[in-house]
PDB file of C-alpha atoms in Angstrom:
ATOM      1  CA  UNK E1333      87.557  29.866 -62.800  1.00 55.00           C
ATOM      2  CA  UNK E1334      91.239  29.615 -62.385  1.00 70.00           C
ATOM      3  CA  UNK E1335      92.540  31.914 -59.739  1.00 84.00           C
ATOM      4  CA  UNK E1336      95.261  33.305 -61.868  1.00 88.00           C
ATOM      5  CA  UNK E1337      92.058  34.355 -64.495  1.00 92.00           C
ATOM      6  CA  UNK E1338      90.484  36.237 -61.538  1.00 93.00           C
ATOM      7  CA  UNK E1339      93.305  37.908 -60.568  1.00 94.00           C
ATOM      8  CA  UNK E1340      94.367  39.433 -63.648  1.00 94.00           C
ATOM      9  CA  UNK E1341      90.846  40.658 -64.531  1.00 96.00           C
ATOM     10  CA  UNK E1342      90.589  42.194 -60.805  1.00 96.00           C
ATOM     11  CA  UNK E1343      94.006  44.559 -61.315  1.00 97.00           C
ATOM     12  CA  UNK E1344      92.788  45.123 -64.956  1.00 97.00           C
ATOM     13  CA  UNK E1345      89.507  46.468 -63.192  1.00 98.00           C
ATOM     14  CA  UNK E1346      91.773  48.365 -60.642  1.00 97.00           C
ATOM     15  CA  UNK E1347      93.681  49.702 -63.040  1.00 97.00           C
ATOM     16  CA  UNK E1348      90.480  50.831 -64.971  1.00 98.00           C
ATOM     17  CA  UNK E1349      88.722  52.641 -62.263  1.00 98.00           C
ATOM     18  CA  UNK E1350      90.822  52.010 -58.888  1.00 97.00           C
ATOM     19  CA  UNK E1351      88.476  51.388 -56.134  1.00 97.00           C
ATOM     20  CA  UNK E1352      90.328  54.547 -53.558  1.00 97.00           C
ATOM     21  CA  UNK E1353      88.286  56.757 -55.902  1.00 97.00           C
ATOM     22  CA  UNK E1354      84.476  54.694 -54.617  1.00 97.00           C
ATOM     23  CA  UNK E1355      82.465  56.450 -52.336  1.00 96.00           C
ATOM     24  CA  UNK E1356      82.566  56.042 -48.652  1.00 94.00           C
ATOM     25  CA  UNK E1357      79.169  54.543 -48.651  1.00 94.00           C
ATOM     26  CA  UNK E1358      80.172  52.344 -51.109  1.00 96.00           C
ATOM     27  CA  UNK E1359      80.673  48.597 -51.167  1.00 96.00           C
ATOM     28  CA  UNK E1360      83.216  47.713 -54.176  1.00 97.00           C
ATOM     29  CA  UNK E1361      85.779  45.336 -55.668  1.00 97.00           C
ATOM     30  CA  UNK E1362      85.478  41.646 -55.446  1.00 97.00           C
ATOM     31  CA  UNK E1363      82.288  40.649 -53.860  1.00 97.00           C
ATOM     32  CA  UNK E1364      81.836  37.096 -53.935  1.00 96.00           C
ATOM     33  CA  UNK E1365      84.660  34.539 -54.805  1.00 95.00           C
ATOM     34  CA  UNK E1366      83.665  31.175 -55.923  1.00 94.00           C
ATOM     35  CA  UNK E1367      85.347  27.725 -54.388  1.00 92.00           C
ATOM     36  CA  UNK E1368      84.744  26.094 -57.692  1.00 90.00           C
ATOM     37  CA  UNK E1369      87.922  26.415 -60.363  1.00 79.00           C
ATOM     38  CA  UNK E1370      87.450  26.188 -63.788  1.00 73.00           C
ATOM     39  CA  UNK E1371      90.914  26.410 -64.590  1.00 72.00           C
ATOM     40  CA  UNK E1372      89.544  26.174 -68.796  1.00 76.00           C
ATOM     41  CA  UNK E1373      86.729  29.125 -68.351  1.00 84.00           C
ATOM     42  CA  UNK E1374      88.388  32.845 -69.169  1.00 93.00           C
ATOM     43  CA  UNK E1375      85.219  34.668 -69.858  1.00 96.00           C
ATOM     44  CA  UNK E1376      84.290  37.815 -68.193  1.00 97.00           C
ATOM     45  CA  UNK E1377      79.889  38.764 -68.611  1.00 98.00           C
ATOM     46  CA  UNK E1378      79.569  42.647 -67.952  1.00 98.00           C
ATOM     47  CA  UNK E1379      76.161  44.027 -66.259  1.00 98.00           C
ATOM     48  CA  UNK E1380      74.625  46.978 -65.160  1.00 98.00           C
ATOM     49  CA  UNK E1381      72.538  44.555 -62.348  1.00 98.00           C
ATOM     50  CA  UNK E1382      73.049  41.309 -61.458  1.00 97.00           C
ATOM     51  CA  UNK E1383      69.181  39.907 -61.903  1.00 97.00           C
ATOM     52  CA  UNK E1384      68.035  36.555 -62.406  1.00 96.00           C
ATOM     53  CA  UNK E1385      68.299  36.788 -66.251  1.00 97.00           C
ATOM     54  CA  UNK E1386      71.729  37.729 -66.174  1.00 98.00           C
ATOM     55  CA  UNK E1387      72.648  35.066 -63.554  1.00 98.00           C
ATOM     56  CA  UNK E1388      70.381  32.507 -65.985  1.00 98.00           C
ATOM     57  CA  UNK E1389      72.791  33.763 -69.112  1.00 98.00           C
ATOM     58  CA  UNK E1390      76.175  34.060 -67.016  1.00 97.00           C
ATOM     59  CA  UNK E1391      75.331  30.328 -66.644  1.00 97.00           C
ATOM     60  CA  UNK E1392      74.426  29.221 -70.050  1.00 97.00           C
ATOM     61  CA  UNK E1393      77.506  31.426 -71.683  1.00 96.00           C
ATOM     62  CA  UNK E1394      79.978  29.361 -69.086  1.00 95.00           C
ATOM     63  CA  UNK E1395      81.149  32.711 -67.457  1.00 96.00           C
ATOM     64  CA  UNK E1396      83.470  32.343 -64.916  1.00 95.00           C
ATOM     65  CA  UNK E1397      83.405  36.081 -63.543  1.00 97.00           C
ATOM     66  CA  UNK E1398      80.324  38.768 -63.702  1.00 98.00           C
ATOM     67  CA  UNK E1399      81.662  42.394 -63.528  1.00 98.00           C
ATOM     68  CA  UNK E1400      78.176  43.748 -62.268  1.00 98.00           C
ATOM     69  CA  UNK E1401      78.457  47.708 -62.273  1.00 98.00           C
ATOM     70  CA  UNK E1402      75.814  47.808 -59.118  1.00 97.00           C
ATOM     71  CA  UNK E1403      77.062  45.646 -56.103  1.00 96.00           C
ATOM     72  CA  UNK E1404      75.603  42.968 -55.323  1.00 92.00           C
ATOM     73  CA  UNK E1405      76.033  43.277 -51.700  1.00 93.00           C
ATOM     74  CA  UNK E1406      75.315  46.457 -49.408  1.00 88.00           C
ATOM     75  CA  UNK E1407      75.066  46.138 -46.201  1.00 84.00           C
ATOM     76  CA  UNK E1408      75.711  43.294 -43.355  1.00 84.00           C
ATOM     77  CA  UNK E1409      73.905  40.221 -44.015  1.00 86.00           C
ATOM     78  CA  UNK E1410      73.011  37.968 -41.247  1.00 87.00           C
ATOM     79  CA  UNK E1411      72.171  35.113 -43.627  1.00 89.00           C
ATOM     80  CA  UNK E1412      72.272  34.107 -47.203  1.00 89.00           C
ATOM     81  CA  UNK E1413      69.068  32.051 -48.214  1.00 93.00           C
ATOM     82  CA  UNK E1414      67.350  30.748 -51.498  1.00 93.00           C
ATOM     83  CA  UNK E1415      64.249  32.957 -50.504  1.00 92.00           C
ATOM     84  CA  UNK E1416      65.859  36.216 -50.985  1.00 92.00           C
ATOM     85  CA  UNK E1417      66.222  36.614 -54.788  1.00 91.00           C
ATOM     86  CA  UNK E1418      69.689  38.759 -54.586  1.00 91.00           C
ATOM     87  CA  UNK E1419      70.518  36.195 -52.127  1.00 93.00           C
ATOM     88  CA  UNK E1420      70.173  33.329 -54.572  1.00 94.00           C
ATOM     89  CA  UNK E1421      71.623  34.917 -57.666  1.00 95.00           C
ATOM     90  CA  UNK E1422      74.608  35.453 -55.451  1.00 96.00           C
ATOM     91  CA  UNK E1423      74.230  31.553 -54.330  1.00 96.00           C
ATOM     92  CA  UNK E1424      73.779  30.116 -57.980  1.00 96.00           C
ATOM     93  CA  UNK E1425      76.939  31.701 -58.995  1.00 96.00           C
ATOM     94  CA  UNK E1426      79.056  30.216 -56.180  1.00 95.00           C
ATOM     95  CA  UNK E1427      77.442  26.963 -57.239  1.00 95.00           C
ATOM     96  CA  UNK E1428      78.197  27.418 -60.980  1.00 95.00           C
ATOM     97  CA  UNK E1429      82.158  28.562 -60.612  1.00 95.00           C
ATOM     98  CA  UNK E1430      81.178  32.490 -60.917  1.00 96.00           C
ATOM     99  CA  UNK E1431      82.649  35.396 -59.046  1.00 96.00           C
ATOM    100  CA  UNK E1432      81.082  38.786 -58.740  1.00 98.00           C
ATOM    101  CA  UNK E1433      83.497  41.928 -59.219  1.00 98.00           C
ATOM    102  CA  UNK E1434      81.446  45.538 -58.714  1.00 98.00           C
ATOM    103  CA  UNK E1435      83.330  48.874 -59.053  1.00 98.00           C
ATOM    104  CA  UNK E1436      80.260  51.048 -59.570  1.00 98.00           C
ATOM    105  CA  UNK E1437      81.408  54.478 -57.641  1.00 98.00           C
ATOM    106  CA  UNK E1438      84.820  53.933 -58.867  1.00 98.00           C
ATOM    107  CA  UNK E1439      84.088  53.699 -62.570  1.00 98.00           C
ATOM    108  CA  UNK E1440      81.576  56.786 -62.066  1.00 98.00           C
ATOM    109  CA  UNK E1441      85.023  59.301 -60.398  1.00 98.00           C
ATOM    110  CA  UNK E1442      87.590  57.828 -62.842  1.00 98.00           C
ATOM    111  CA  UNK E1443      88.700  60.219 -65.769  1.00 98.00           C
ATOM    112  CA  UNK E1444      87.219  58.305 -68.388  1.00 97.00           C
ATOM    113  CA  UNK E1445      84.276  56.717 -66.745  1.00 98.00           C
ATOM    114  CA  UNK E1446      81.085  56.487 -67.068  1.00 98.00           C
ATOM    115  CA  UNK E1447      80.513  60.227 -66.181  1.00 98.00           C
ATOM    116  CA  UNK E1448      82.923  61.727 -68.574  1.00 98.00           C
ATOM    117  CA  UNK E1449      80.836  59.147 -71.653  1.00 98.00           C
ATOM    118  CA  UNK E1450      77.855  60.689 -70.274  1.00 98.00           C
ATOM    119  CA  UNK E1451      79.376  64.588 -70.548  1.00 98.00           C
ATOM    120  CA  UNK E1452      81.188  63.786 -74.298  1.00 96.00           C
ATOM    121  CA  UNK E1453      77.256  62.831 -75.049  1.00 97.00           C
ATOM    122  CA  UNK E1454      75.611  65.793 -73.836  1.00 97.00           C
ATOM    123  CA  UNK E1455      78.201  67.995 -75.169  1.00 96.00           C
ATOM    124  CA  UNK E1456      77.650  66.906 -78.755  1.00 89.00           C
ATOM    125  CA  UNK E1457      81.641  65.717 -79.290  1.00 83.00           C
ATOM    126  CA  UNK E1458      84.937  66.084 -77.368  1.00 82.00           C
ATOM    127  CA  UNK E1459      86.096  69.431 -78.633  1.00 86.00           C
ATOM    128  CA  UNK E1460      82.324  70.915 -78.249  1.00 91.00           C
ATOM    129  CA  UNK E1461      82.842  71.925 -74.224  1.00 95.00           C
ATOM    130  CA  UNK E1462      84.944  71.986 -70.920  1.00 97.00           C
ATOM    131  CA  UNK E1463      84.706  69.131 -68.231  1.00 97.00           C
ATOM    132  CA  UNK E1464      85.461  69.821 -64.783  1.00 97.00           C
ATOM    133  CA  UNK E1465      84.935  67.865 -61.861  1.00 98.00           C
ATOM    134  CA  UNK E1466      81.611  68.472 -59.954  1.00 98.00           C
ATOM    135  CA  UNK E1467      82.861  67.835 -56.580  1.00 97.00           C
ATOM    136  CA  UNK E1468      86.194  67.743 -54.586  1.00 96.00           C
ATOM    137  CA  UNK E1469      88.656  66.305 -57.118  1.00 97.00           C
ATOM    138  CA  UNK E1470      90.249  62.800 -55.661  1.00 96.00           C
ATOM    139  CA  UNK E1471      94.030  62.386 -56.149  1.00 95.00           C
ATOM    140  CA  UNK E1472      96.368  59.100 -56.007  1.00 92.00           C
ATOM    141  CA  UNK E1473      98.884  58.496 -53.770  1.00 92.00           C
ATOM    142  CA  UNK E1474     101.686  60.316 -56.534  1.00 93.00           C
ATOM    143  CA  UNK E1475      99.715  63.297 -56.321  1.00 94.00           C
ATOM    144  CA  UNK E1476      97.857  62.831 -60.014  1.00 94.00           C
ATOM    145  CA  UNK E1477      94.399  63.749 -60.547  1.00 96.00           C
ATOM    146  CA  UNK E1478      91.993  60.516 -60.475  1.00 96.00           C
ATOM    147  CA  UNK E1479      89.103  61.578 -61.030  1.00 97.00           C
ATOM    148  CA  UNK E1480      86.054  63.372 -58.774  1.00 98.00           C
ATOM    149  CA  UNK E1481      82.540  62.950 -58.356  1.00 97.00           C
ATOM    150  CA  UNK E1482      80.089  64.225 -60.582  1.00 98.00           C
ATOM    151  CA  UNK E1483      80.632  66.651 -63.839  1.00 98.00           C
ATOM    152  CA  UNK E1484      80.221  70.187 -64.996  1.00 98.00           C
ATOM    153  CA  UNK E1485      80.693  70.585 -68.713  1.00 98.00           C
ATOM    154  CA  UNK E1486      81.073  74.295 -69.820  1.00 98.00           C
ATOM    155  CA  UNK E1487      79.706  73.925 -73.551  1.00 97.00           C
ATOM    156  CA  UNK E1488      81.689  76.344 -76.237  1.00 96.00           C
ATOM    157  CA  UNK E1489      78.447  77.357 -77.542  1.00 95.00           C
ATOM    158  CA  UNK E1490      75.360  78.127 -75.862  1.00 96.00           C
ATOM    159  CA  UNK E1491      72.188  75.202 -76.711  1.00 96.00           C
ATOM    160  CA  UNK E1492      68.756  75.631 -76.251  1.00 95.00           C
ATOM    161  CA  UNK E1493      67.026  72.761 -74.438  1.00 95.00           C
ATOM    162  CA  UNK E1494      65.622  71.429 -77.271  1.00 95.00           C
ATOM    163  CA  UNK E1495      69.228  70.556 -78.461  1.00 96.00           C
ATOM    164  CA  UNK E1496      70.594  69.521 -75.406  1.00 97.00           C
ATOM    165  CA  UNK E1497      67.118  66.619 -74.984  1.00 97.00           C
ATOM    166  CA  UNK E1498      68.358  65.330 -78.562  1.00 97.00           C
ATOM    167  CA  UNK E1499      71.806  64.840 -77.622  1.00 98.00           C
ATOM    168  CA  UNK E1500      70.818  63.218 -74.127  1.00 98.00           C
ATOM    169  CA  UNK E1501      68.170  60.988 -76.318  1.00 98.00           C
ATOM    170  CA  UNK E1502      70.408  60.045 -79.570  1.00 98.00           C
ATOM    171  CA  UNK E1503      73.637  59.114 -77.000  1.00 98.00           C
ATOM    172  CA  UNK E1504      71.325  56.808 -74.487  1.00 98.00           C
ATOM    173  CA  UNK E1505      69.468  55.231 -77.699  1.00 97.00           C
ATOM    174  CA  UNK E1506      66.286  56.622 -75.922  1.00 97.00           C
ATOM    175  CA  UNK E1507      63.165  57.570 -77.252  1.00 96.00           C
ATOM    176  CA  UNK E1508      61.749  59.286 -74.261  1.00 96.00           C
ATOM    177  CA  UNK E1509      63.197  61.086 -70.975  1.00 98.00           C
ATOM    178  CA  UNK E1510      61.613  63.245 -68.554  1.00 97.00           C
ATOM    179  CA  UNK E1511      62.377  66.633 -68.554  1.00 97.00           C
ATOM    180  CA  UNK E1512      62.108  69.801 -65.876  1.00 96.00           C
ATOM    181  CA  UNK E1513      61.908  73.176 -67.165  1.00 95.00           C
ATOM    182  CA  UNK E1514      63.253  75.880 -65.438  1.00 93.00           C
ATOM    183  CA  UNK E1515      61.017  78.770 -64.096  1.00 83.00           C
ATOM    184  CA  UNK E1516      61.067  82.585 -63.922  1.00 72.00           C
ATOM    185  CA  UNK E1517      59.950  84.125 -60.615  1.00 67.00           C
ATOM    186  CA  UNK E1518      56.509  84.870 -61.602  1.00 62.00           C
ATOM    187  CA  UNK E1519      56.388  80.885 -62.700  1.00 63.00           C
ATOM    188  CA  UNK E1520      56.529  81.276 -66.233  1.00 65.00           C
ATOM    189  CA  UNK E1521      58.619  78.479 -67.835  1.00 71.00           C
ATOM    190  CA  UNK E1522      62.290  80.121 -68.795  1.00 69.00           C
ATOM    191  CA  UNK E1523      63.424  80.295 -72.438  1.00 68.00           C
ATOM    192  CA  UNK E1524      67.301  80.729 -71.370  1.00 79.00           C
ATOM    193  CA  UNK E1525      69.733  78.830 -73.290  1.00 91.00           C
ATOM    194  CA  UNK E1526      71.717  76.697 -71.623  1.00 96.00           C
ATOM    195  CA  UNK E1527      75.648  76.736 -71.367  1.00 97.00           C
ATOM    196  CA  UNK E1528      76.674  74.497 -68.074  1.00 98.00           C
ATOM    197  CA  UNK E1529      74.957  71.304 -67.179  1.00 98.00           C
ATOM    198  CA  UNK E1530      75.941  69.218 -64.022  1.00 98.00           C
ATOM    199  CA  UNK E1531      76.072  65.162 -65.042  1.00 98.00           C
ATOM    200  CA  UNK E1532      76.029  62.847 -62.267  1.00 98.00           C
ATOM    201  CA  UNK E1533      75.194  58.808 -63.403  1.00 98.00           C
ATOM    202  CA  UNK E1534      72.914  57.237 -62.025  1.00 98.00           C
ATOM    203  CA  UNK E1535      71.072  59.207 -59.013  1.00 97.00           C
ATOM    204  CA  UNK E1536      72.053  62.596 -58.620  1.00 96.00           C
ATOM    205  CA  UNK E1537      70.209  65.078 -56.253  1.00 95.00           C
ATOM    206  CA  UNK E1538      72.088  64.326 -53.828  1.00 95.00           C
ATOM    207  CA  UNK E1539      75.627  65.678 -55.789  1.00 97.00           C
ATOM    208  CA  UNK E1540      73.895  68.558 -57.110  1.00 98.00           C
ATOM    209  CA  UNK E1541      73.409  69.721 -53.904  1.00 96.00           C
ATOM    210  CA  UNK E1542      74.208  73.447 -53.703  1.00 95.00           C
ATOM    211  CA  UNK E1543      75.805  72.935 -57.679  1.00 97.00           C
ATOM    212  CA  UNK E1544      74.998  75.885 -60.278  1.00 96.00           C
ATOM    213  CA  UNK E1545      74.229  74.740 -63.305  1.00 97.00           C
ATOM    214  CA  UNK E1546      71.566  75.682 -66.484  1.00 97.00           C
ATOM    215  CA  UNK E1547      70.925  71.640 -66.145  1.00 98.00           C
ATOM    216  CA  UNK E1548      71.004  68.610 -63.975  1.00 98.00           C
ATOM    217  CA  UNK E1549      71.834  65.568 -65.888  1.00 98.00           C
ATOM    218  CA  UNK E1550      70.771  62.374 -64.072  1.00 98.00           C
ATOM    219  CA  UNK E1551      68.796  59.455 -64.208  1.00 98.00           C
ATOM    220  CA  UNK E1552      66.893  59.789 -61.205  1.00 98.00           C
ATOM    221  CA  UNK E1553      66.036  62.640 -58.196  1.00 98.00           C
ATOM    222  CA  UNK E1554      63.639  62.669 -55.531  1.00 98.00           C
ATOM    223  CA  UNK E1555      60.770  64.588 -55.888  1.00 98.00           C
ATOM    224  CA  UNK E1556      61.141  67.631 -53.759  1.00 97.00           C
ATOM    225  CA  UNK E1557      64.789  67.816 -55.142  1.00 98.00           C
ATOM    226  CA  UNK E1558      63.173  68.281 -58.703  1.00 97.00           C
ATOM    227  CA  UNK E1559      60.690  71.014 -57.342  1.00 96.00           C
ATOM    228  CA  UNK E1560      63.776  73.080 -55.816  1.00 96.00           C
ATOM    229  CA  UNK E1561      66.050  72.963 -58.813  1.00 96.00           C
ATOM    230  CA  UNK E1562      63.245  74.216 -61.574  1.00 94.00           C
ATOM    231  CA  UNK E1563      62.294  77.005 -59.000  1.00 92.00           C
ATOM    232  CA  UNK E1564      65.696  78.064 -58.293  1.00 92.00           C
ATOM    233  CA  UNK E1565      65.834  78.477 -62.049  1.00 93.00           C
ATOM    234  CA  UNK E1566      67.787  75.104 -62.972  1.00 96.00           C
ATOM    235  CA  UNK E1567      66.324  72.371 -65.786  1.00 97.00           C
ATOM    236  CA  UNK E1568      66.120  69.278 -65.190  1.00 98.00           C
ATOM    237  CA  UNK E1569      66.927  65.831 -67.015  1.00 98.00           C
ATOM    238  CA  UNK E1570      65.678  62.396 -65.304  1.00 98.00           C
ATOM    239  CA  UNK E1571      66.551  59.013 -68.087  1.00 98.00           C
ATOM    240  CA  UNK E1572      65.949  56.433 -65.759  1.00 97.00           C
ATOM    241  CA  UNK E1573      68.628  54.978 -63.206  1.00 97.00           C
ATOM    242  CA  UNK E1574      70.385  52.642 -65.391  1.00 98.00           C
ATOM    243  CA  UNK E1575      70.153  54.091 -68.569  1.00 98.00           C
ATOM    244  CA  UNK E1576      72.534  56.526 -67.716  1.00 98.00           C
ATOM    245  CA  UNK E1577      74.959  53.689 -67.288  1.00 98.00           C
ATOM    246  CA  UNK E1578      74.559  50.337 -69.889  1.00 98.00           C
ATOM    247  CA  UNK E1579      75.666  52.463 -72.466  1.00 98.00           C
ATOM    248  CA  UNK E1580      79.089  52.418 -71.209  1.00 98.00           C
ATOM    249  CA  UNK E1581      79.681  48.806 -71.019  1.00 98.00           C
ATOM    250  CA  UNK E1582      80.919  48.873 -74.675  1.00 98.00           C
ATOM    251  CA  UNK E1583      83.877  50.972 -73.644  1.00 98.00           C
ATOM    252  CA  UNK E1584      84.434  48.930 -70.193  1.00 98.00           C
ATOM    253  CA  UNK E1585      84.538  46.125 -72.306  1.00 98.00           C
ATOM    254  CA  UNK E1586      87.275  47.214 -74.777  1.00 98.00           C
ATOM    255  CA  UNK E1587      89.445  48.950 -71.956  1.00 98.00           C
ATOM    256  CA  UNK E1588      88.905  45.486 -70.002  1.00 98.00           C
ATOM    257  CA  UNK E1589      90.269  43.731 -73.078  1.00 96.00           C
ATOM    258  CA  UNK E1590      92.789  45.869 -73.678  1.00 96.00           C
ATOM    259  CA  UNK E1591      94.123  45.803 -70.422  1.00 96.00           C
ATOM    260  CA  UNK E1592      94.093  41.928 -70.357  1.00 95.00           C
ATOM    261  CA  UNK E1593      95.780  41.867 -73.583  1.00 92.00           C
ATOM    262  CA  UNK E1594      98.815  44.274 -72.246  1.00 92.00           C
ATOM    263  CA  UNK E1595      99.437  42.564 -69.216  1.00 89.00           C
ATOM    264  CA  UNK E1596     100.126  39.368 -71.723  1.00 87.00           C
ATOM    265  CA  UNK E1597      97.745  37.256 -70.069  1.00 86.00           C
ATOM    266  CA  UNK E1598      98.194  33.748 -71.464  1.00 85.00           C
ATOM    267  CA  UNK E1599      95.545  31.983 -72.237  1.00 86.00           C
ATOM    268  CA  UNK E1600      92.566  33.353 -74.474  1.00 87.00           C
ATOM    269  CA  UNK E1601      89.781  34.983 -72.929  1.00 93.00           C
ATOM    270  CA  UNK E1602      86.429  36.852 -73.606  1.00 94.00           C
ATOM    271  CA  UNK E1603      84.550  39.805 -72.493  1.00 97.00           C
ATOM    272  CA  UNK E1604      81.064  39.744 -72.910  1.00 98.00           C
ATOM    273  CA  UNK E1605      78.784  42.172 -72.308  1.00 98.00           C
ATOM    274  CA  UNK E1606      74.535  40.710 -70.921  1.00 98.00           C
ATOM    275  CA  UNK E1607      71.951  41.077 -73.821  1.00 98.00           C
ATOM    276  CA  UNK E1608      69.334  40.330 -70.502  1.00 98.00           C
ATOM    277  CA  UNK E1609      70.458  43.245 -68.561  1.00 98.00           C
ATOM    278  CA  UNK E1610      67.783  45.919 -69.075  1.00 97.00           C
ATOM    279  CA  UNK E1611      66.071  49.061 -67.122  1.00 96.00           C
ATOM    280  CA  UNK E1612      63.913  47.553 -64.907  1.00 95.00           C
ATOM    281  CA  UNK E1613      60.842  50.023 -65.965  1.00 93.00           C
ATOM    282  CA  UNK E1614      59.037  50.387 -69.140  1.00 90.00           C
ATOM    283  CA  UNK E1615      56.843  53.084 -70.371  1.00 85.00           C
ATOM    284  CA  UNK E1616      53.499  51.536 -71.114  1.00 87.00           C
TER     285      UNK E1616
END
């Protein structure tokens, strides 16, 4: 890919979800920057993971950049082999003229990100609730509000669960979820309707620590944090990791184009988005 290509998509990126707002654990931003140009390849194939398949397809579609969502690189590596699958998805792209770009905690904290999708789902439509941030709100360097980690939507009227498991199933074009009902104190499962749910993409339990809410909204939590939220008199909504996040890539992909097409970049380009990338776990 030509260098100029790479750098245009990376400050469209940062300019999407700037990578100040990831999470210190984090590992973001441009993680693996081919040798190879392809000065006549401008096309851009977004995923949720960077597997085989969507290495395999990156390949065959003549990608020159993957925006994978998940990094592809955690911590320090003391080698990079063939026999470590990551490893040689990482190693195939060099080969084939592909850089990796990840933003993942960035595009969760940004207004607009995959969070805020998540809480205009739940809520039923724009106008049907308040969003505030979950935790600490972050700020840029102007003093303007960025973004935070994490959700709490205030809904205007008052759901049952019922409702709220429809919404979470009809936005993440799921047919089943796993669901946590709150309990009363003599263990009785509680018919309360709910008005505030916490929304964290992705795994949660961790940023619903100490968090009221009527509902956690997640796609995963470990087991004993499931057991403490339904007795302490919270529900509970697990999807599945990544399906709390594909269905975002549609937007990413039109404010990636957009941005692209405002910063008059001059040759033509496309923005893809995997048909391989999938949830790693089926019900059977």
């Amino acid at each position: 890919m030509s260098s100029a290509f790479l750098k245009a998509v990376s400050a469209a990126m940062e300019r999407i979800a700037p990578l100040r707002l990831a999470e210190s654990f984090d590992n973001v931003g441009l993680l693996l920057e081919t040798p190879l140009k392809q000065i006549k390849r401008h096309r851009v194939m977004l995923t949720i993971d960077l597997t085989t398949a969507v290495v395999d397809e990156s390949i065959a579609a003549e990608a020159s950049l993957i925006v994978a969502y998940h990094p592809t690189i955690f911590g320090a590596l003391k080698s990079f082999t063939l026999g470590n699958p990551l490893q040689a998805s990482l190693l195939r792209c060099a080969a084939h003229g592909i850089s990796v770009y990840c933003p993942h905690t960035a595009l969760d904290c940004t207004w607009g990100g995959i969070n805020d999708w998540l809480a205009e789902g739940v809520m039923g439509g724009r106008m049907a609730g308040t969003v505030r941030p979950l935790q600490t709100e972050k700020f840029s360097p102007t003093g303007d509000s960025d973004g935070a980690l994490g959700r709490l939507v205030t809904l205007r009227t008052p759901a049952t669960m019922e409702i709220i498991e429809r919404r979470v199933k009809d936005h993440l074009k799921l047919s089943q979820i796993q669901v946590g009902y709150a309990t009363t104190k003599d263990g009785r499962k509680s018919s309360a309707v709910v008005e505030t749910i916490a929304i964290c993409a992705g795994s949660g339990g961790s940023v619903f620590a100490g968090k009221e809410a009527d509902v956690y909204f997640t796609g995963e939590m470990q087991h004993h944090e499931v057991l403490s939220a339904i007795a302490g008199g919270t529900n509970v909504i697990l999807c599945g990791h990544t399906n709390t996040e594909r269905g975002y890539l549609p937007i990413l992909a039109s404010k990636l184009e957009a941005q692209l097409d405002a910063a008059d970049y001059p040759q033509p380009f496309d923005v893809v988005i995997s048909t391989t990338d999938k949830h790693p776990l089926e019900f059977v």
